[in-house]
Coordinates of C-alpha atoms in Angstrom, one line a residue:
X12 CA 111.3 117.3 105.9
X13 CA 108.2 118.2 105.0
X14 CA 104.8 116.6 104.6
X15 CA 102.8 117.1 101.4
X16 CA 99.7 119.4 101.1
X17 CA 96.7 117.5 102.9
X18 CA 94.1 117.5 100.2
X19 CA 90.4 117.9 100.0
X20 CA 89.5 114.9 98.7
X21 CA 91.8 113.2 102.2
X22 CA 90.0 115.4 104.2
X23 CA 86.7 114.3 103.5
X24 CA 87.5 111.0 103.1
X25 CA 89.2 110.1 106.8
X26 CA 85.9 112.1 108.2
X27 CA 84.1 109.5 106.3
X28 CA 85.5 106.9 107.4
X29 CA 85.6 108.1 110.6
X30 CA 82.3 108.3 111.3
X31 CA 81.3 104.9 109.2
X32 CA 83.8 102.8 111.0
X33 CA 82.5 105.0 114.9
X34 CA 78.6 104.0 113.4
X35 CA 79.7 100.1 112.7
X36 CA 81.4 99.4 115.8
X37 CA 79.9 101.1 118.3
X38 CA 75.7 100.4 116.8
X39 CA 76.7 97.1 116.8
X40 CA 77.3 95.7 120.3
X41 CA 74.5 98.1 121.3
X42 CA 72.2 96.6 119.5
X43 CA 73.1 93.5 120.6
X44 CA 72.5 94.0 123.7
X45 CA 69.9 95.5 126.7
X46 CA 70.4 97.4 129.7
X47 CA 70.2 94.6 132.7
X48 CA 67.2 96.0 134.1
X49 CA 65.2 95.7 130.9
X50 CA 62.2 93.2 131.3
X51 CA 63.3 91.7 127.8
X52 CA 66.7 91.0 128.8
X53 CA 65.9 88.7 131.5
X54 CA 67.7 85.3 130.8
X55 CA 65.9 82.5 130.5
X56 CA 66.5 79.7 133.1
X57 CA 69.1 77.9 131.1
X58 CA 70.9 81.3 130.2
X59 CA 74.2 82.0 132.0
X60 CA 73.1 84.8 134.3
X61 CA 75.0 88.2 134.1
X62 CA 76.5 90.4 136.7
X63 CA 77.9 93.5 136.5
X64 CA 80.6 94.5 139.0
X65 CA 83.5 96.8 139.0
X66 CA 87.4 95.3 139.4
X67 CA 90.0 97.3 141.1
X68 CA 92.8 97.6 138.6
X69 CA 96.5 98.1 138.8
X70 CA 97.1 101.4 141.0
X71 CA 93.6 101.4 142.5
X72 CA 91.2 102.7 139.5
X73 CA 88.1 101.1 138.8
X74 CA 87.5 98.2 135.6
X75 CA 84.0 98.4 135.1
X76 CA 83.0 94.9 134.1
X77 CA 80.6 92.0 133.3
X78 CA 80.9 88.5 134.2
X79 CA 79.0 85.4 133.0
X80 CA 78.5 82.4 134.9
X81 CA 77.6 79.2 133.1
X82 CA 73.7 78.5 134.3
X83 CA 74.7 75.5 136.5
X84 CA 77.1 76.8 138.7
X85 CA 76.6 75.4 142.2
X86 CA 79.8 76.0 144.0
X87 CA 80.8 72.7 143.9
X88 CA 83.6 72.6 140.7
X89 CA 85.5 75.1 138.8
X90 CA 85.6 76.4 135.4
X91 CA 87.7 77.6 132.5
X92 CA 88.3 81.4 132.5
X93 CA 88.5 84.2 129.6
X94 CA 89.2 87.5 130.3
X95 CA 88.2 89.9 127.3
X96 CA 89.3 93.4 127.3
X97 CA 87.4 95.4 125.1
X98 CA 88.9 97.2 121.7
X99 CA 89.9 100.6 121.3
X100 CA 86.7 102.9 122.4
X101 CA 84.4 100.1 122.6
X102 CA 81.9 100.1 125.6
X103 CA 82.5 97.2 128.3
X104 CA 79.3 95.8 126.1
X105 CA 81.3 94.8 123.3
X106 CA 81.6 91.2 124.1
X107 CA 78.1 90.5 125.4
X108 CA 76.8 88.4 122.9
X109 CA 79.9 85.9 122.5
X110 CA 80.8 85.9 126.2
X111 CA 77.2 84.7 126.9
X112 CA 77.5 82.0 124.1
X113 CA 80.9 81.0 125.8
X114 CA 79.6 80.3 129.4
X115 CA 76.6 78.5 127.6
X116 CA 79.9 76.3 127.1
X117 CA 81.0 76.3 130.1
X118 CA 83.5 79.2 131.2
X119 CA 83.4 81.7 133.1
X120 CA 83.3 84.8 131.2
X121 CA 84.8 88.6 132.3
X122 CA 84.4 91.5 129.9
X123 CA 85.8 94.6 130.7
X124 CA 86.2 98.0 129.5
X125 CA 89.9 98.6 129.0
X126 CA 91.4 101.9 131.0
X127 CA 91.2 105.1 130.3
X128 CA 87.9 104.5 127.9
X129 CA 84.2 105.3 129.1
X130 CA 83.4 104.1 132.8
X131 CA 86.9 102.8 134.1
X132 CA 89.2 104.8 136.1
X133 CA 92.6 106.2 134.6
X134 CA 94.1 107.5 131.3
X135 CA 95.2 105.7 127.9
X136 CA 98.0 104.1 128.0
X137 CA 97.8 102.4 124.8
X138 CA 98.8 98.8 125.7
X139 CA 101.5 100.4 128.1
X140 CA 102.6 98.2 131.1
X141 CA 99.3 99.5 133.0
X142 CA 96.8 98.0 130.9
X143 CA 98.8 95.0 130.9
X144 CA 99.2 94.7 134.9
X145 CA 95.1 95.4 134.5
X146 CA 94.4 92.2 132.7
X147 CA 96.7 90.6 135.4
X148 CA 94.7 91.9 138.0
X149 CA 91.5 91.0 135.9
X150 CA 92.5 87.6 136.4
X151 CA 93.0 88.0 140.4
X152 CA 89.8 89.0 140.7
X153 CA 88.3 86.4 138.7
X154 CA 89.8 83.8 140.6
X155 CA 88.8 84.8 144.2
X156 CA 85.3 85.5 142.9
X157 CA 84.3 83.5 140.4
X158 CA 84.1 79.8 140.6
X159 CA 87.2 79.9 138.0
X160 CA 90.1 77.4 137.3
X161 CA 93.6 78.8 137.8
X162 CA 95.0 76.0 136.3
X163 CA 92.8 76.9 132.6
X164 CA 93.1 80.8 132.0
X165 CA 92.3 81.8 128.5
X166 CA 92.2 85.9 127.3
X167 CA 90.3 86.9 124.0
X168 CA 89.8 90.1 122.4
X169 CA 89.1 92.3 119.4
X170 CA 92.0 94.6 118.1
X171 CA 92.8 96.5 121.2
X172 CA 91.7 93.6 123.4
X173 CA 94.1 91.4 120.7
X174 CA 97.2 93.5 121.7
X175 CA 96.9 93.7 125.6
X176 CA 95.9 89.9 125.7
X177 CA 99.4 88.8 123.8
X178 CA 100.9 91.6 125.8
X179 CA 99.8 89.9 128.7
X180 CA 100.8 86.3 127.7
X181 CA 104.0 87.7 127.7
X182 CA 103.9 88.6 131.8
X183 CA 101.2 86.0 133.4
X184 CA 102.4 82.6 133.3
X185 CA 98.5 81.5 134.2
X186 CA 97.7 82.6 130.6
X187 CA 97.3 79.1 128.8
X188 CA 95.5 79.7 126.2
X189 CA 95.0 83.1 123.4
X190 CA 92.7 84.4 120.3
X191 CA 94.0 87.8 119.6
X192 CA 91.6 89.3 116.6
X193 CA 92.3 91.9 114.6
X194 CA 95.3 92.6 116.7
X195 CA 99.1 93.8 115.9
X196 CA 102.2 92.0 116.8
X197 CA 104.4 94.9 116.0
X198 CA 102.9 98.3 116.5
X199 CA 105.4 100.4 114.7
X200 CA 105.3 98.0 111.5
X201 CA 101.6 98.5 111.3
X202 CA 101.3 102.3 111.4
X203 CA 104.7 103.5 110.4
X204 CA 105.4 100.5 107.8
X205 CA 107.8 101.6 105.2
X206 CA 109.0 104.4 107.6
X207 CA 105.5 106.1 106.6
X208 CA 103.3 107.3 109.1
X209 CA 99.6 105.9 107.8
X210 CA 97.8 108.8 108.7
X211 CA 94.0 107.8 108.6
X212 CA 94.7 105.3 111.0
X213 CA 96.4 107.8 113.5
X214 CA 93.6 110.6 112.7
X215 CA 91.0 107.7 113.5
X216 CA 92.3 106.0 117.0
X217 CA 93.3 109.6 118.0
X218 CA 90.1 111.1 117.0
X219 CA 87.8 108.2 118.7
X220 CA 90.3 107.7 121.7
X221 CA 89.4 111.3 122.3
X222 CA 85.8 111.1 121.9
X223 CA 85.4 108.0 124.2
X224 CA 88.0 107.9 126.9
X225 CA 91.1 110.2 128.3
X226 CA 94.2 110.2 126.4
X227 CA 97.0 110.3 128.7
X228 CA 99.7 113.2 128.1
X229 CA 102.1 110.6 126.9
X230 CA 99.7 109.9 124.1
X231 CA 98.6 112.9 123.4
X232 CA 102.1 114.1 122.5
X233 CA 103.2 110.9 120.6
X234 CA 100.6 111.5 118.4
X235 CA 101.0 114.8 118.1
X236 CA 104.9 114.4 116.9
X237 CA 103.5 111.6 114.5
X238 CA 101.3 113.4 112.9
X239 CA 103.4 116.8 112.1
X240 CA 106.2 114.3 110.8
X241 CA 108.3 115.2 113.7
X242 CA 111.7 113.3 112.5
X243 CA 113.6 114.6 115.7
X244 CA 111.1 112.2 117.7
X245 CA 111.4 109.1 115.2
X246 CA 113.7 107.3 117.5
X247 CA 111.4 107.9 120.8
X248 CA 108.1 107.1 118.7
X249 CA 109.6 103.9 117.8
X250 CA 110.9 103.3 121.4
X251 CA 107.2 103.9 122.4
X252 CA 105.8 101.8 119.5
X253 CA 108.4 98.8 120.6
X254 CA 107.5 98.8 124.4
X255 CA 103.5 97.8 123.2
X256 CA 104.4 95.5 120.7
X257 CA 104.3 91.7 121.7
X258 CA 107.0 90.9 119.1
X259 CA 109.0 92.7 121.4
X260 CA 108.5 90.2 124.0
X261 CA 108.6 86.5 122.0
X262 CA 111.2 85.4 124.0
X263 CA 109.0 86.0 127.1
X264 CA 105.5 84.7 125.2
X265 CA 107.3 81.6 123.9
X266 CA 108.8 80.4 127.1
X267 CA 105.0 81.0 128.8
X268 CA 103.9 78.3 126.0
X269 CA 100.7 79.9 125.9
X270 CA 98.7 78.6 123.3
X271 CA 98.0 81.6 120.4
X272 CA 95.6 81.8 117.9
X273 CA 95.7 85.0 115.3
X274 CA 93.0 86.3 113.2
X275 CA 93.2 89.4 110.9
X276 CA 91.9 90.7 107.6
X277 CA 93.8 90.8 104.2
X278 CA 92.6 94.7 103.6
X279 CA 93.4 95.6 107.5
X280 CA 93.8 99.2 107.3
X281 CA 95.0 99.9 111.3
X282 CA 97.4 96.7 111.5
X283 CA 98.3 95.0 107.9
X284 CA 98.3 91.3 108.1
X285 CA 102.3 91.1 107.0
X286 CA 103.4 92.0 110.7
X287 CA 101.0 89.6 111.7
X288 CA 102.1 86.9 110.0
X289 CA 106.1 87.5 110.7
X290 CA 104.6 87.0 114.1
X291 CA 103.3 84.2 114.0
X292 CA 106.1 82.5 112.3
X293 CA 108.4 83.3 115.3
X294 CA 105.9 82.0 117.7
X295 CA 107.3 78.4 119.1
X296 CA 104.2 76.7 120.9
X297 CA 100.6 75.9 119.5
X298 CA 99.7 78.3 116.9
X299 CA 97.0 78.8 114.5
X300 CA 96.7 82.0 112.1
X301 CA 93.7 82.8 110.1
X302 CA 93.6 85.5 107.5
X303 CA 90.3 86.5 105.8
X304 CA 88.8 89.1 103.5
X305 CA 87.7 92.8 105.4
X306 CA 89.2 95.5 107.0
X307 CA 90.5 96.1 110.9
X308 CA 88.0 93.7 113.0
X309 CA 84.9 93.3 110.2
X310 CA 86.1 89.7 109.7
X311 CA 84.7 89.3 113.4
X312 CA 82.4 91.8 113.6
X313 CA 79.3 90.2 113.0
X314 CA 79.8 87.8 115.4
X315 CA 79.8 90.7 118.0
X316 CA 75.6 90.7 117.4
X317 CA 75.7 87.0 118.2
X318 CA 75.5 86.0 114.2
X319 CA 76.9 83.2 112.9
X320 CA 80.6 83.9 112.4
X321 CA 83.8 81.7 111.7
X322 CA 86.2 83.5 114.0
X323 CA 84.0 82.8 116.5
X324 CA 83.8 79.5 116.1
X325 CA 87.1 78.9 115.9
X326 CA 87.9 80.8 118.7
X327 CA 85.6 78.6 121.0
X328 CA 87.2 75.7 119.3
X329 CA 90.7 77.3 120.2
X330 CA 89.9 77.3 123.9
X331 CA 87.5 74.1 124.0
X332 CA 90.7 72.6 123.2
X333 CA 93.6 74.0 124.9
X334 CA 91.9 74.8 128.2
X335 CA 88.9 72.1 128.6
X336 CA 91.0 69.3 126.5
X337 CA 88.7 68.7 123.7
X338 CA 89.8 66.4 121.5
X339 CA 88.0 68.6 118.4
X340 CA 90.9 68.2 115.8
X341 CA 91.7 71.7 115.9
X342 CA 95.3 70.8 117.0
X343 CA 95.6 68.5 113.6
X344 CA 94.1 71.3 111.1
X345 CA 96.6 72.9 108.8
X346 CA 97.9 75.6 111.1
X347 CA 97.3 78.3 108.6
X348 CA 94.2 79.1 107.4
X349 CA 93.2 81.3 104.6
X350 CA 90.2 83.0 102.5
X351 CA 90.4 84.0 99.1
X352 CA 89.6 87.8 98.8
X353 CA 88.1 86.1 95.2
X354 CA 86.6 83.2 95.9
X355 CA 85.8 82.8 99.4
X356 CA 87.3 79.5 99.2
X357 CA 88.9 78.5 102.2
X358 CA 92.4 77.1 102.2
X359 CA 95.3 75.1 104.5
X360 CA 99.0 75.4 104.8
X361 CA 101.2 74.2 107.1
X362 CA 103.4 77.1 107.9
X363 CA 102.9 81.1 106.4
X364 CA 106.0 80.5 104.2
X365 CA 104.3 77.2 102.5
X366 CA 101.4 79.6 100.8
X367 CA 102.9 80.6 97.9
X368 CA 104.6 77.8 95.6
X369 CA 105.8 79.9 92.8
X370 CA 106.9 83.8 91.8
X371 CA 106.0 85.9 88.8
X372 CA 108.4 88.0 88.1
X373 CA 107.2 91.7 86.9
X374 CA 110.0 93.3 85.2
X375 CA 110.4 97.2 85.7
X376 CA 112.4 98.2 83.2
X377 CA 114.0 101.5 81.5
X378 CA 114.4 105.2 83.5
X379 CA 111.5 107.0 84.9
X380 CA 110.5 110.2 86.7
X381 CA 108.1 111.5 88.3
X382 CA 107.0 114.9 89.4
X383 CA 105.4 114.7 93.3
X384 CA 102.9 115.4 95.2
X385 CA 100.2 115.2 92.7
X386 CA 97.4 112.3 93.1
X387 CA 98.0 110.2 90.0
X388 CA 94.4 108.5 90.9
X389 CA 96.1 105.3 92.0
X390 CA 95.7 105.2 95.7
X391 CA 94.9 102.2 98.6
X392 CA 91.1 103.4 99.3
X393 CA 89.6 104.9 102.5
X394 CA 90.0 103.5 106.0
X395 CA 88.2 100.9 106.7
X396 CA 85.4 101.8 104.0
X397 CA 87.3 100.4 101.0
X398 CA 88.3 97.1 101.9
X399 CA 84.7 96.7 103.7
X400 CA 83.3 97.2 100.0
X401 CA 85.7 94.0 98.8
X402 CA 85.1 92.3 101.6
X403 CA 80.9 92.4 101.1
X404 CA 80.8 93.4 97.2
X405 CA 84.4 92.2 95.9
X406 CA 85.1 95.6 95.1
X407 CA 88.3 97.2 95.9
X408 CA 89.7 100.4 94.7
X409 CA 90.1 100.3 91.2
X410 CA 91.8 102.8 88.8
X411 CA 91.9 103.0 84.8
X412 CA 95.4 102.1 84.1
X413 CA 95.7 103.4 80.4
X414 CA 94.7 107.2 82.0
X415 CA 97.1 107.5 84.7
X416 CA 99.2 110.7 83.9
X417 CA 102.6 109.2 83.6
X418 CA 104.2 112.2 84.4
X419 CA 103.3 111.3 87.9
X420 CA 102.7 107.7 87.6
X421 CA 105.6 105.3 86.5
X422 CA 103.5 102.0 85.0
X423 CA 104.6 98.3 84.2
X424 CA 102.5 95.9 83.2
X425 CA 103.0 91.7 82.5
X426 CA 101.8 90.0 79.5
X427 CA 98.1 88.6 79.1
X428 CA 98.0 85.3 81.9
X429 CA 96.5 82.4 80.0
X430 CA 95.5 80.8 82.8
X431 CA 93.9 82.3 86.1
X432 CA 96.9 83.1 89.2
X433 CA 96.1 82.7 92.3
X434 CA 98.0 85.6 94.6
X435 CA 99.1 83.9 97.6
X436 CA 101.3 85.8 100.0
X437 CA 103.9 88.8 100.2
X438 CA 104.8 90.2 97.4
X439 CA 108.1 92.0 97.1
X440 CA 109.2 94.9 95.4
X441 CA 113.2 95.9 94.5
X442 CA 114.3 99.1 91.9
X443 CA 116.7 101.6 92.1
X444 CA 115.5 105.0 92.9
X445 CA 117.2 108.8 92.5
X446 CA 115.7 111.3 94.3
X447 CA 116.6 115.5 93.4
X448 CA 116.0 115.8 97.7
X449 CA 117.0 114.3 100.8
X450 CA 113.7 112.7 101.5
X451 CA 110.5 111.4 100.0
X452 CA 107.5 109.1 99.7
X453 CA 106.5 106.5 97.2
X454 CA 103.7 104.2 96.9
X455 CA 104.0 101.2 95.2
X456 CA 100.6 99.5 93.8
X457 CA 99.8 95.7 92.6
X458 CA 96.7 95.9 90.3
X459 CA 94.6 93.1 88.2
X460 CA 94.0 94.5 85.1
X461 CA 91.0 93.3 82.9
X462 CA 90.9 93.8 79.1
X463 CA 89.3 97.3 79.4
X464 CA 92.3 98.4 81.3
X465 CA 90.2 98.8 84.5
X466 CA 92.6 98.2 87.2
X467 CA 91.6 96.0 90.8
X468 CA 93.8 96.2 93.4
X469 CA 95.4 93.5 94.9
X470 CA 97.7 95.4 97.3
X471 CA 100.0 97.9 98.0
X472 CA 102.5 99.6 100.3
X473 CA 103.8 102.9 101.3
X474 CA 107.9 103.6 101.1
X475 CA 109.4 106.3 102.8
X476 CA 113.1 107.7 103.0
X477 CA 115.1 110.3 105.0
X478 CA 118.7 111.5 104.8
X479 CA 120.1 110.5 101.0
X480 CA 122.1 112.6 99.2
X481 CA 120.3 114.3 96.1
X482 CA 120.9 112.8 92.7
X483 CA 122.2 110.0 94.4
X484 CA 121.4 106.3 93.5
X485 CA 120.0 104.1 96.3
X486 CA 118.4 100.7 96.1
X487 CA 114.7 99.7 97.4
X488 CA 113.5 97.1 98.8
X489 CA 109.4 97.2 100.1
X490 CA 107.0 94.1 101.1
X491 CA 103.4 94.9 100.0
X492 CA 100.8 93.7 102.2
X493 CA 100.4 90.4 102.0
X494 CA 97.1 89.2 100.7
X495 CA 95.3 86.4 98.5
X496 CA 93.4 87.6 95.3
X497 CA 93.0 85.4 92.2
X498 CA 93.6 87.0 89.0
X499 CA 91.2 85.4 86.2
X500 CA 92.7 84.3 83.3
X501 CA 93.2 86.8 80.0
X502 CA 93.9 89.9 82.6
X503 CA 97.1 90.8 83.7
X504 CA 99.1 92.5 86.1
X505 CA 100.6 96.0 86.6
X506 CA 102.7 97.7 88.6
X507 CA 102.2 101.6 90.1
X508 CA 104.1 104.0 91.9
X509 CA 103.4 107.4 92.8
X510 CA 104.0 110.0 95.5
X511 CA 100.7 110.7 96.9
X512 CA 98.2 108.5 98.7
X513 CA 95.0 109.9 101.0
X514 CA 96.4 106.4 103.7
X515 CA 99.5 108.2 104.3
X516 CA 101.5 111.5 105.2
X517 CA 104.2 112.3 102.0
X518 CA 107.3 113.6 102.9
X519 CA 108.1 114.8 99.0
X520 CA 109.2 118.5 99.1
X521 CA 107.7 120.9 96.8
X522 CA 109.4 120.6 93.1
X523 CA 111.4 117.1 93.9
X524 CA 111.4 114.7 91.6
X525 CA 111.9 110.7 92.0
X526 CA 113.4 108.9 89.1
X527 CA 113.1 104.6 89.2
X528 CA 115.7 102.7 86.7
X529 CA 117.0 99.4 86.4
X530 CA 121.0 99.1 86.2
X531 CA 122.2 96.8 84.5
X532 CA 124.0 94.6 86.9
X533 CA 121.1 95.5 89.3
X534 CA 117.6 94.7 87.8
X535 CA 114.3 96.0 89.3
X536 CA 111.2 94.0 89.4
X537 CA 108.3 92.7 91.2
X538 CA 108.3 89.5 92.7
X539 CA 104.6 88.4 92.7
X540 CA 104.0 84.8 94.8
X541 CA 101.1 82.6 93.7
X542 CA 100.1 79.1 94.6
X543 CA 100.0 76.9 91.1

């Protein structure tokens, strides 16, 4: 097994990104708030005053923290509670702005900066059992010394913050009550989807876990295997992966009844909305998911400056309900909630397997092969920077479809749409594929194609196998990420696979060649779901 050459152009582009996605989430929060000591930043009378203390965490190391208090707390009766632990190499700042908006509300607040990361004590554990017993002991300490209610605990956060607060759901029965944003539900199906390791995303947290906080040696040698393709480790990366991911513990979240609400972005690069949404779907109490245009956490991120911002407001919403008892409606809203990448037109659904109403099939007929590791020019973007660009401009990646070399891109295409189709949902991918070696990596992409051939993308997923026998049939199935785009009338759609994509690490040796056909008595197409 060995990965493909690591081009210039992937080079440049994870620095890129790297450093737009450190500016973005780290400028924000700071400008949104002021040191404590700062004349400006004095609350006003009516402002929840602000402490900063630090919380023993589990084996003695120190949570640096803030707690809000809502402005007329007298001693005399108790509050709700929500604990937010702050994303991956965010400051214990992050929250400032939205945890002082929430005790204007009425709770008691707690921020804290996650372990291992600036001021607290310890080492990364990455959503391990430590940072979980943390948000455990988080809780403790808001109870003896805040005027909180055990009876209404709530936990919030922002993609880290999302994965230790379901984590935790899973171990604290006082948990009533969760908005997990940006967050994962299965850790190994959002970086290592399709048995491909999505390298930006590793290079990123690595790189910025490294620069902020203390990587544990644990980490440090899981993503050291991960990223040299290490296959002898694949079964104790996954084992890893598993222990931090809350679909591991449903049984354990479900029978807490904790109520869970989900938000994530249709262009996520760091955890793709489909393992998102097949949690959710196995969740058994209250539920709400909401899925919007962006990348990993900018469908939340302005709300982190105090702006206006949905998320927001239906997080408060979220806990106004299910831990002070407002009667708001949110519990009578279509559970699912989603915003065209196209329109930004909001829309409800009952359950995740209700979006889509209909499938267009895509055909991918006749035999063809393809020479690897050579960038065909199709490709999923940047982290973080390309779905930004749809998310603000309605831009995502785009490639002319007529000039792909198809000696290294295999192309299918639908007839003309006569009326617009609106891409709803997960769509699924099944072909036949012959390989000349025992492993390899193909891309599969979804693109909207207008009548100059310029080709949008509307999704896309990596595919990786290990261990077939050379010149050896085998079938394929893959699940692109799920997403809703709206294809305007007069375009159509095409299908394209390749070997080579700057998101991931290829594992086509030099000279192989992949061929897809379509048997006979064993078609291949794309199944595309829409909402008529």
């Amino acid at each position: 097994m060995r990965p493909s050459r690591t081009t210039r152009r992937t080079a440049i582009g994870t620095v890129s990104a790297a450093l737009l996605a450190t500016t973005v989430l780290t400028v924000a929060p700071a400008q949104a708030a002021t040191p404590p000591s700062a004349p400006a930043a004095a609350p006003s009378d009516s402002a929840a005053p602000v402490r900063f203390v630090d919380i023993e965490g589990d084996g003695g190391i120190t949570l640096k923290a803030n707690v809000f208090t809502p402005s007329d707390a007298d001693g005399t009766r108790r509050y709700p509670v929500i604990v937010l632990p702050t994303s991956w190499s965010m400051p214990q700042i992050e929250y400032m702005a939205q945890a002082r908006k929430l005790a204007d509300k009425g709770y008691v607040v707690v921020g804290y900066n996650s372990r291992g990361f600036w001021q607290s004590g310890g080492e990364i554990e990455t959503a391990g059992p430590k940072d979980v017993a943390d948000a455990s002991k988080v809780i403790d300490w808001a109870l003896a010394h805040t005027p909180a209610d055990p009876r209404k605990v709530g936990m919030a956060g922002v993609s880290y913050g999302a994965g230790i607060s379901l984590l935790a759901a899973a171990s604290d029965k006082r948990i009533k009550a969760v908005a997990a944003l940006s967050g994962w539900g299965d850790l190994v199906g959002s970086i290592y989807s399709g048995r491909t390791e999505h390298r930006q995303a590793a290079q990123f947290l690595g790189a910025t876990g490294a620069l902020t906080g203390r990587p544990s040696p644990e980490f440090r040698t899981i993503m050291k295997d991960f990223l040299a393709s290490n296959l002898d480790k694949e079964k104790d990366l996954i084992a890893w992966g598993r222990k931090r991911s809350p679909a591991a513990y449903l049984d354990k979240i479900n029978a807490n009844g904790a109520a869970i609400m989900l938000g994530n972005a249709w262009g996520d690069s760091i955890f793709p909305p489909n393992q998102t949404a097949d949690f959710y779907e196995k969740l058994t109490g209250p539920k709400r998911l909401e899925l919007r245009p962006g990348d990993h956490a900018t469908a939340e991120g302005l709300g982190l400056f105090g702006l206006p911002n949905d998320t927001w407001t239906d997080t408060q919403r979220w806990f106004d309900h299910y831990l002070k008892g407002a009667d708001n409606g949110v519990d009578r809203e279509s559970p699912v909630l989603l915003k065209s990448r196209s329109t930004g037109a909001y829309e409800g659904y009952k359950s995740w397997k209700d979006v889509p109403s209909a499938q267009r099939r895509i055909d991918l007929g006749g035999s063809t092969q393809l020479h690897t590791n050579w960038d065909s020019g199709a490709d999923g973007g940047l982290i973080l920077l390309s779905s930004m660009m749809d998310q603000f401009f309605r831009l995502p990646p785009m490639a002319s479809i007529p000039l792909l070399p198809r000696s290294v891109a295999a192309v299918w295409q639908s007839e003309r749409y006569g009326s617009g189709q609106r891409v709803r949902g997960t769509t699924r991918l099944h072909t036949t594929l012959t390989s000349t070696a025992e492993s390899g990596t193909a891309i599969a992409y979804l693109y909207d194609v207008g009548p100059l051939g310029i080709g949008k993308l509307v999704t896309h997923a990596p595919y990786t196998f290990h261990g077939k026998t050379p010149n050896q049939p085998f079938g394929v199935d893959l699940d692109l990420f799920s997403t809703a785009y709206d294809v305007p009338a007069g375009h159509r759609l095409a299908v394209v696979v390749d070997t080579v994509d700057p998101l991931y690490i290829a594992h086509n040796p030099k000279g192989a060649r992949l061929t897809f056909s379509s048997p006979a008595d064993d078609p291949s197409y794309v199944s595309v779901p829409v909402r008529e």
